[in-house]
Coordinates of C-alpha atoms in Angstrom, one line a residue:
M260 CA -4.5 33.2 -116.0
A261 CA -5.3 33.2 -112.3
S262 CA -6.0 36.5 -110.7
S263 CA -3.7 37.9 -108.0
L264 CA -6.5 37.2 -105.5
R265 CA -6.7 33.5 -106.4
K266 CA -2.9 33.2 -106.1
L267 CA -3.1 34.8 -102.7
L268 CA -6.0 32.5 -101.6
A269 CA -4.1 29.4 -102.7
K270 CA -1.4 30.5 -100.2
I271 CA -3.7 31.4 -97.4
I272 CA -6.6 28.9 -97.3
R273 CA -5.6 25.6 -95.9
V274 CA -8.3 24.8 -93.3
G275 CA -11.8 24.8 -94.6
E276 CA -13.1 25.2 -98.1
L277 CA -13.7 28.4 -100.2
T278 CA -15.3 28.4 -103.6
V279 CA -14.7 31.5 -105.7
S280 CA -16.5 32.3 -108.9
G281 CA -16.5 35.2 -111.3
P282 CA -15.3 36.3 -114.7
D283 CA -12.3 34.0 -114.3
G284 CA -14.5 31.0 -113.7
M285 CA -14.8 28.9 -110.6
Q286 CA -12.1 27.6 -108.3
R287 CA -11.9 25.9 -104.9
F288 CA -9.4 26.5 -102.2
G289 CA -8.6 24.7 -99.0
Q290 CA -8.4 21.1 -97.8
G291 CA -11.7 20.9 -96.0
G292 CA -12.1 20.1 -92.3
G293 CA -13.6 23.5 -91.4
R294 CA -15.9 26.2 -92.7
R295 CA -17.3 25.9 -96.3
L296 CA -18.2 29.1 -98.1
S297 CA -18.8 30.4 -101.6
L298 CA -17.9 33.9 -103.0
R299 CA -19.0 35.4 -106.3
F300 CA -17.4 38.5 -107.8
T301 CA -19.5 40.4 -110.3
D302 CA -16.7 42.1 -112.4
D303 CA -13.2 41.3 -113.5
K304 CA -11.6 44.2 -111.6
A305 CA -13.0 43.3 -108.2
E306 CA -10.6 40.4 -107.6
E307 CA -7.6 42.5 -108.4
E308 CA -8.7 45.3 -106.2
L309 CA -9.2 43.0 -103.3
A310 CA -5.8 41.4 -103.7
A311 CA -4.2 44.8 -103.8
D312 CA -5.8 46.2 -100.7
P313 CA -7.8 43.7 -98.7
A314 CA -7.9 45.8 -95.5
L315 CA -10.1 48.4 -97.2
K316 CA -11.5 46.8 -100.3
L317 CA -13.0 43.7 -98.7
G318 CA -15.6 45.9 -96.9
E319 CA -16.0 48.2 -99.9
L320 CA -16.6 45.4 -102.4
F321 CA -19.1 43.7 -100.1
M322 CA -20.8 47.0 -99.5
D323 CA -21.0 47.8 -103.2
G324 CA -22.4 44.3 -104.0
R325 CA -19.4 43.5 -106.2
M326 CA -18.4 40.6 -103.8
I327 CA -21.4 38.4 -102.8
V328 CA -21.3 35.6 -100.2
E329 CA -23.6 33.0 -101.6
D330 CA -23.0 30.1 -99.3
G331 CA -22.6 31.3 -95.7
D332 CA -22.5 34.9 -94.5
I333 CA -19.9 37.6 -94.3
Y334 CA -19.0 36.8 -90.7
E335 CA -18.3 33.2 -91.7
F336 CA -16.0 34.3 -94.5
L337 CA -14.0 36.6 -92.2
A338 CA -13.7 33.8 -89.7
L339 CA -12.5 31.4 -92.4
V340 CA -9.8 33.8 -93.4
K341 CA -8.8 34.3 -89.7
D342 CA -8.9 30.5 -89.2
N343 CA -5.9 30.4 -91.6
T344 CA -2.7 32.3 -91.4
L345 CA -2.3 35.6 -93.4
S346 CA 1.4 36.2 -92.9
E347 CA 2.3 33.9 -95.8
G348 CA 0.1 35.8 -98.2
L349 CA 1.4 39.3 -97.6
T350 CA 2.5 41.1 -100.7
F351 CA 4.7 44.2 -101.2
G352 CA 1.6 46.2 -102.0
M353 CA -0.2 45.2 -98.8
I354 CA 2.9 46.0 -96.7
W355 CA 3.4 49.4 -98.5
R356 CA -0.2 50.4 -97.9
G357 CA -0.1 49.3 -94.3
L358 CA 3.1 51.4 -93.7
S359 CA 1.7 54.4 -95.5
R360 CA -1.5 54.3 -93.4
M361 CA 0.6 54.0 -90.3
L362 CA 2.6 57.1 -91.2
V363 CA -0.6 59.1 -91.8
A364 CA -2.1 57.9 -88.5
Q365 CA 1.1 58.9 -86.7
F366 CA 1.0 62.4 -88.3
R367 CA -2.6 62.9 -87.3
N368 CA -1.7 61.9 -83.7
R369 CA 1.0 64.5 -83.6
V370 CA -1.0 67.3 -85.2
P371 CA -4.3 66.8 -83.4
V372 CA -7.4 68.7 -84.6
N373 CA -10.5 68.5 -82.5
H374 CA -13.0 66.8 -84.8
N375 CA -14.8 65.2 -81.9
R376 CA -18.3 66.6 -82.6
R377 CA -18.0 65.8 -86.3
N378 CA -16.8 62.3 -85.7
V379 CA -19.5 61.6 -83.1
A380 CA -22.2 62.9 -85.4
H381 CA -21.0 60.7 -88.3
H382 CA -22.1 57.6 -86.3
Y383 CA -24.4 58.5 -83.5
D384 CA -26.6 61.1 -85.2
L385 CA -27.9 58.5 -87.7
S386 CA -31.6 57.9 -87.5
E387 CA -32.7 56.6 -84.1
K388 CA -34.9 54.1 -86.0
L389 CA -31.7 52.4 -87.2
F390 CA -30.5 51.6 -83.7
S391 CA -34.0 50.4 -82.7
L392 CA -33.5 47.5 -85.3
F393 CA -30.9 45.7 -83.2
L394 CA -30.4 47.2 -79.7
D395 CA -32.1 46.1 -76.5
E396 CA -35.1 47.8 -75.0
D397 CA -32.9 50.3 -73.2
W398 CA -30.7 51.1 -76.2
Q399 CA -27.5 50.1 -74.6
Y400 CA -24.9 50.5 -77.4
S401 CA -22.0 48.8 -75.5
C402 CA -20.9 45.4 -74.4
A403 CA -23.6 43.4 -72.5
Y404 CA -22.7 41.2 -69.5
F405 CA -23.9 37.6 -70.2
N406 CA -23.7 36.4 -66.6
P407 CA -25.0 33.7 -66.4
P408 CA -24.3 32.5 -69.9
G409 CA -27.4 32.0 -72.1
I410 CA -29.5 34.9 -70.9
S411 CA -31.2 37.2 -73.4
L412 CA -29.7 40.4 -74.7
D413 CA -32.1 42.5 -72.6
E414 CA -31.2 40.6 -69.5
A415 CA -27.5 40.9 -70.3
Q416 CA -27.6 44.6 -70.8
L417 CA -29.4 44.9 -67.5
A418 CA -26.8 42.8 -65.9
K419 CA -24.1 45.1 -67.4
K420 CA -25.7 48.2 -65.8
R421 CA -26.1 46.3 -62.5
H422 CA -22.4 45.2 -62.5
I423 CA -21.2 48.7 -63.2
A424 CA -23.5 50.3 -60.6
A425 CA -22.2 47.8 -58.0
K426 CA -18.6 48.8 -58.7
L427 CA -19.4 52.5 -58.7
M428 CA -21.0 52.2 -55.3
P429 CA -23.2 55.4 -55.5
N430 CA -25.0 56.5 -52.4
P431 CA -28.2 58.6 -52.2
G432 CA -27.7 62.3 -52.7
Q433 CA -24.3 62.0 -54.4
R434 CA -23.5 63.7 -57.6
V435 CA -22.6 61.5 -60.6
L436 CA -21.1 62.4 -63.9
E437 CA -21.5 60.2 -67.0
I438 CA -19.0 60.9 -69.8
G439 CA -20.7 59.8 -73.0
S440 CA -24.3 59.3 -71.8
G441 CA -25.7 57.7 -75.0
W442 CA -29.5 57.4 -74.9
G443 CA -29.7 57.9 -71.2
G444 CA -30.2 54.4 -69.9
M445 CA -27.3 54.2 -67.5
A446 CA -28.0 57.6 -66.0
M447 CA -31.6 56.8 -65.4
Y448 CA -30.7 53.4 -63.9
L449 CA -28.3 55.0 -61.5
A450 CA -30.8 57.7 -60.5
E451 CA -33.6 55.3 -59.9
S452 CA -31.6 52.5 -58.2
S453 CA -29.4 54.6 -56.0
G454 CA -31.1 58.0 -55.5
V455 CA -28.3 60.0 -57.0
D456 CA -28.2 63.2 -59.0
V457 CA -26.8 62.5 -62.5
T458 CA -25.3 64.7 -65.2
G459 CA -24.7 63.1 -68.5
I460 CA -22.7 64.7 -71.2
T461 CA -22.6 63.8 -74.9
L462 CA -21.5 65.2 -78.3
S463 CA -24.5 63.7 -80.2
Q464 CA -27.4 66.0 -80.9
E465 CA -29.7 63.0 -81.6
Q466 CA -28.7 61.2 -78.4
L467 CA -29.2 64.4 -76.4
K468 CA -32.7 64.9 -77.7
I469 CA -33.8 61.3 -77.0
S470 CA -32.2 61.0 -73.6
R471 CA -33.8 64.3 -72.4
D472 CA -37.2 63.1 -73.7
R473 CA -36.8 59.8 -71.9
A474 CA -35.9 61.4 -68.6
E475 CA -38.9 63.7 -68.9
R476 CA -41.3 60.9 -69.6
R477 CA -39.9 59.0 -66.5
G478 CA -40.3 62.1 -64.3
L479 CA -36.5 62.3 -63.6
T480 CA -35.7 65.8 -64.8
D481 CA -35.2 67.0 -61.2
R482 CA -32.2 64.6 -60.8
V483 CA -31.1 63.6 -64.3
R484 CA -29.9 66.1 -66.8
F485 CA -28.1 65.8 -70.1
E486 CA -25.9 68.3 -71.7
L487 CA -24.2 68.7 -75.1
Q488 CA -20.7 69.1 -73.8
D489 CA -17.1 68.0 -74.4
Y490 CA -15.5 66.5 -71.3
R491 CA -12.6 68.9 -71.8
D492 CA -15.0 71.8 -71.0
L493 CA -15.9 70.6 -67.6
K494 CA -15.3 73.3 -65.0
P495 CA -12.7 72.4 -62.3
Q496 CA -14.8 73.9 -59.5
T497 CA -17.6 71.4 -60.3
K498 CA -17.0 68.3 -58.3
F499 CA -18.6 64.8 -58.6
D500 CA -18.7 62.0 -56.1
R501 CA -18.8 59.4 -58.9
I502 CA -17.9 59.3 -62.6
V503 CA -18.8 56.6 -65.0
S504 CA -17.9 56.3 -68.7
V505 CA -19.1 53.3 -70.8
G506 CA -18.1 52.9 -74.4
M507 CA -16.8 56.4 -74.9
F508 CA -13.1 56.0 -74.2
E509 CA -12.6 54.5 -77.7
H510 CA -13.3 58.0 -79.1
V511 CA -10.8 59.9 -76.9
G512 CA -7.7 59.2 -79.1
R513 CA -4.4 58.0 -77.8
T514 CA -2.8 61.4 -77.7
N515 CA -5.6 62.7 -75.3
Y516 CA -5.4 60.1 -72.6
S517 CA -3.4 62.3 -70.3
N518 CA -5.9 65.1 -70.8
F519 CA -8.8 62.8 -70.2
F520 CA -7.5 61.4 -66.9
G521 CA -6.3 64.8 -65.9
K522 CA -9.8 66.1 -66.2
V523 CA -11.2 63.2 -64.3
N524 CA -8.8 63.9 -61.5
E525 CA -9.8 67.5 -61.6
V526 CA -13.5 67.0 -61.2
L527 CA -13.6 63.9 -59.1
D528 CA -14.1 64.5 -55.4
D529 CA -11.3 63.6 -53.0
D530 CA -13.1 60.4 -51.8
G531 CA -14.7 59.8 -55.2
V532 CA -14.7 56.7 -57.5
M533 CA -14.7 56.3 -61.2
L534 CA -15.6 53.3 -63.4
L535 CA -14.2 53.2 -66.9
H536 CA -15.6 50.6 -69.4
S537 CA -13.9 50.3 -72.8
I538 CA -12.9 48.0 -75.6
G539 CA -9.2 47.0 -75.4
Q540 CA -6.9 45.1 -77.7
P541 CA -4.0 42.8 -76.8
T542 CA -1.2 44.9 -78.3
I543 CA -0.7 48.5 -79.4
A544 CA -2.0 49.2 -82.9
Y545 CA -0.4 52.0 -84.9
V546 CA -3.3 52.3 -87.3
T547 CA -7.1 51.7 -87.2
N548 CA -8.7 49.4 -89.7
P549 CA -9.2 51.6 -92.8
F550 CA -12.7 50.5 -93.5
I551 CA -13.8 51.3 -89.9
E552 CA -11.9 54.6 -90.0
K553 CA -13.5 55.7 -93.3
Y554 CA -17.1 54.5 -92.9
I555 CA -17.9 53.8 -89.3
F556 CA -15.9 55.5 -86.6
P557 CA -13.7 58.2 -88.0
G558 CA -11.1 59.2 -85.4
G559 CA -11.7 56.1 -83.2
Y560 CA -8.9 54.2 -81.6
I561 CA -9.1 51.0 -79.4
P562 CA -6.3 51.1 -76.8
A563 CA -4.1 48.5 -75.3
L564 CA -4.0 48.5 -71.5
S565 CA -0.3 49.4 -71.7
E566 CA -1.3 52.7 -73.2
V567 CA -4.0 53.4 -70.6
L568 CA -2.3 52.7 -67.3
P569 CA 0.6 55.2 -67.5
P570 CA -1.6 58.3 -68.0
I571 CA -3.8 57.1 -65.1
E572 CA -0.7 57.1 -62.9
K573 CA 0.5 60.4 -64.2
A574 CA -2.8 62.0 -63.4
G575 CA -2.5 61.0 -59.8
L576 CA -5.4 58.5 -59.8
L577 CA -5.2 55.2 -58.0
I578 CA -6.3 52.0 -59.7
S579 CA -8.4 49.9 -57.3
D580 CA -9.7 47.2 -59.6
I581 CA -9.3 45.9 -63.2
E582 CA -11.6 43.3 -64.7
I583 CA -11.2 41.8 -68.2
L584 CA -14.3 40.6 -70.0
P585 CA -13.0 38.6 -73.0
V586 CA -16.0 37.0 -74.6
H587 CA -19.1 39.1 -73.7
Y588 CA -18.8 41.6 -76.6
G589 CA -18.5 38.8 -79.2
T590 CA -21.8 37.5 -77.9
T591 CA -23.3 41.0 -77.8
L592 CA -22.3 41.6 -81.4
R593 CA -23.7 38.3 -82.5
H594 CA -27.1 39.3 -81.1
W595 CA -26.9 42.7 -82.7
R596 CA -25.9 41.3 -86.1
E597 CA -28.6 38.7 -86.1
R598 CA -31.2 41.2 -85.1
F599 CA -30.0 43.7 -87.8
V600 CA -30.0 41.1 -90.5
A601 CA -33.5 39.9 -89.5
N602 CA -34.6 43.6 -90.0
R603 CA -33.0 43.9 -93.4
E604 CA -36.1 45.3 -95.2
R605 CA -36.6 48.0 -92.6
A606 CA -32.9 49.0 -92.7
V607 CA -32.9 49.2 -96.5
A608 CA -36.1 51.3 -96.3
L609 CA -34.4 53.7 -93.9
Y610 CA -31.3 54.1 -96.0
D611 CA -30.5 51.8 -98.9
E612 CA -29.1 48.4 -99.8
R613 CA -25.5 49.7 -99.8
F614 CA -25.9 51.1 -96.3
F615 CA -27.3 47.8 -95.0
R616 CA -24.3 45.9 -96.3
M617 CA -21.9 48.4 -94.9
W618 CA -23.4 47.9 -91.4
E619 CA -23.6 44.2 -91.8
F620 CA -19.9 44.1 -92.6
Y621 CA -19.1 46.5 -89.6
L622 CA -21.0 44.3 -87.2
A623 CA -19.5 41.1 -88.6
G624 CA -16.0 42.4 -88.5
S625 CA -16.4 43.7 -85.0
E626 CA -17.7 40.3 -83.8
M627 CA -14.8 38.6 -85.5
A628 CA -12.3 40.9 -83.6
F629 CA -13.6 39.4 -80.3
T630 CA -13.9 35.8 -81.5
H631 CA -10.6 35.6 -83.4
E632 CA -8.3 38.5 -82.5
N633 CA -8.3 38.5 -78.7
F634 CA -10.1 41.9 -78.3
F635 CA -11.7 42.3 -74.9
I636 CA -13.6 44.7 -72.6
F637 CA -11.8 46.2 -69.6
Q638 CA -13.4 47.8 -66.6
I639 CA -11.0 49.9 -64.6
Q640 CA -12.1 51.2 -61.2
L641 CA -10.3 54.4 -60.1
K642 CA -10.1 56.2 -56.8
K643 CA -8.3 59.2 -55.2
A644 CA -8.3 58.1 -51.6
R645 CA -6.5 54.9 -50.4
D646 CA -9.6 53.7 -48.6
G647 CA -12.1 54.9 -51.3
V648 CA -13.4 51.4 -51.9
P649 CA -13.6 48.2 -49.8
N650 CA -10.4 46.1 -49.5
N651 CA -12.1 43.0 -51.1
R652 CA -14.5 42.4 -53.9
D653 CA -17.4 40.9 -51.9
Y654 CA -19.2 44.2 -52.0
I655 CA -19.8 43.8 -55.7
L656 CA -21.9 40.7 -55.3
E657 CA -23.7 42.2 -52.3
R658 CA -24.6 45.3 -54.2
E659 CA -25.7 43.4 -57.2
A660 CA -28.1 41.3 -55.1
A661 CA -29.6 44.5 -53.7
L662 CA -29.9 46.0 -57.2
K663 CA -31.8 42.9 -58.4
Q664 CA -34.4 43.5 -55.7
F665 CA -34.8 47.1 -57.0
E666 CA -35.1 45.9 -60.6
V667 CA -38.1 43.7 -59.7
M668 CA -40.0 46.7 -58.5
R669 CA -38.7 49.2 -61.1
K670 CA -41.2 50.9 -63.4
P671 CA -41.0 49.2 -66.8
L672 CA -39.1 51.1 -69.5
E673 CA -41.3 53.0 -72.0
P674 CA -41.1 52.1 -75.7
F675 CA -39.3 54.6 -77.9
L676 CA -41.6 57.0 -79.7
F677 CA -40.7 58.0 -83.3

């Protein structure tokens, strides 16, 4: 008797070819003409578990080694499923689990508890050696900017910093706040390229330690400082000429957007400018993917632009520019995943085989979101004064050209010390 999973696959897989083997024998699905992959299940319960709850169990079974991709890789399998339509294969159990998760998510949104530090620590306080396996030389853990196409990851991450700095328009002597300062790369770039004084805030103990060490080794402690601080605790009397936030907004939470932009308005100087860089999705989602929520980014939420713009307006801030980057993160994640997989032995030595597969699935699933689900990056430039930025976008290219000249003369980045 065919398992529930195989009945489901028979409905779903039309384009491409998928071979499934396990205790129930081997079976092929699809009519060819696309990707060709093979899956093997190691026990008779695995197929039924996957059919009952694919949103969670797909990642868990792969992570636990109970589902093995033998021909192709996990990204190719996820892409094959997305190449075909899923709506025809939805079962009552899938719909019920989806609705129940939606209800739980809505309850949490309406009874908020501040777990920000715990949630950040879950991901960002992992061993720094782990991130060194796949990030660029400056440890930029956000979307790179592949302009022009075909440049290396290091070049694209530098282009990202340059693009953001050009939009931020910092001038020597100004005070800059970075909300979510990571490992310090953006703050140091701004300080060295533009002569500004930068305060970076983070909730990660490990990132704080490393960023402070990096600033000290580059001789920047007089104008670059990092603090373990929640943006909500910023004092209203402390004003900044510029504010930048890259890859942090996804952790704010949809019920806190008004508080976030209210605080930005409170601490941004009257002629100040902010640049917000975040992942976005094409429509409002009422629940986060359960695997990502449970294992990777607890408490995270990727917004739709329709959820972000109203609280900006309510806070009294003016939107001066919005740029959508639709493909760059997919390319970034491809680089990260390929680097991570190439360093499999080192990753397993740091943690174990299960952890490696968990992160491989996370990187592959994230890449697939940008290649198959229309996720994107948005950069929103905000101001308080009507004439806070130029009235055309020519200044961006002009500033990028000047920053390229700085980069030629910049002191090389030091390797990380472990």
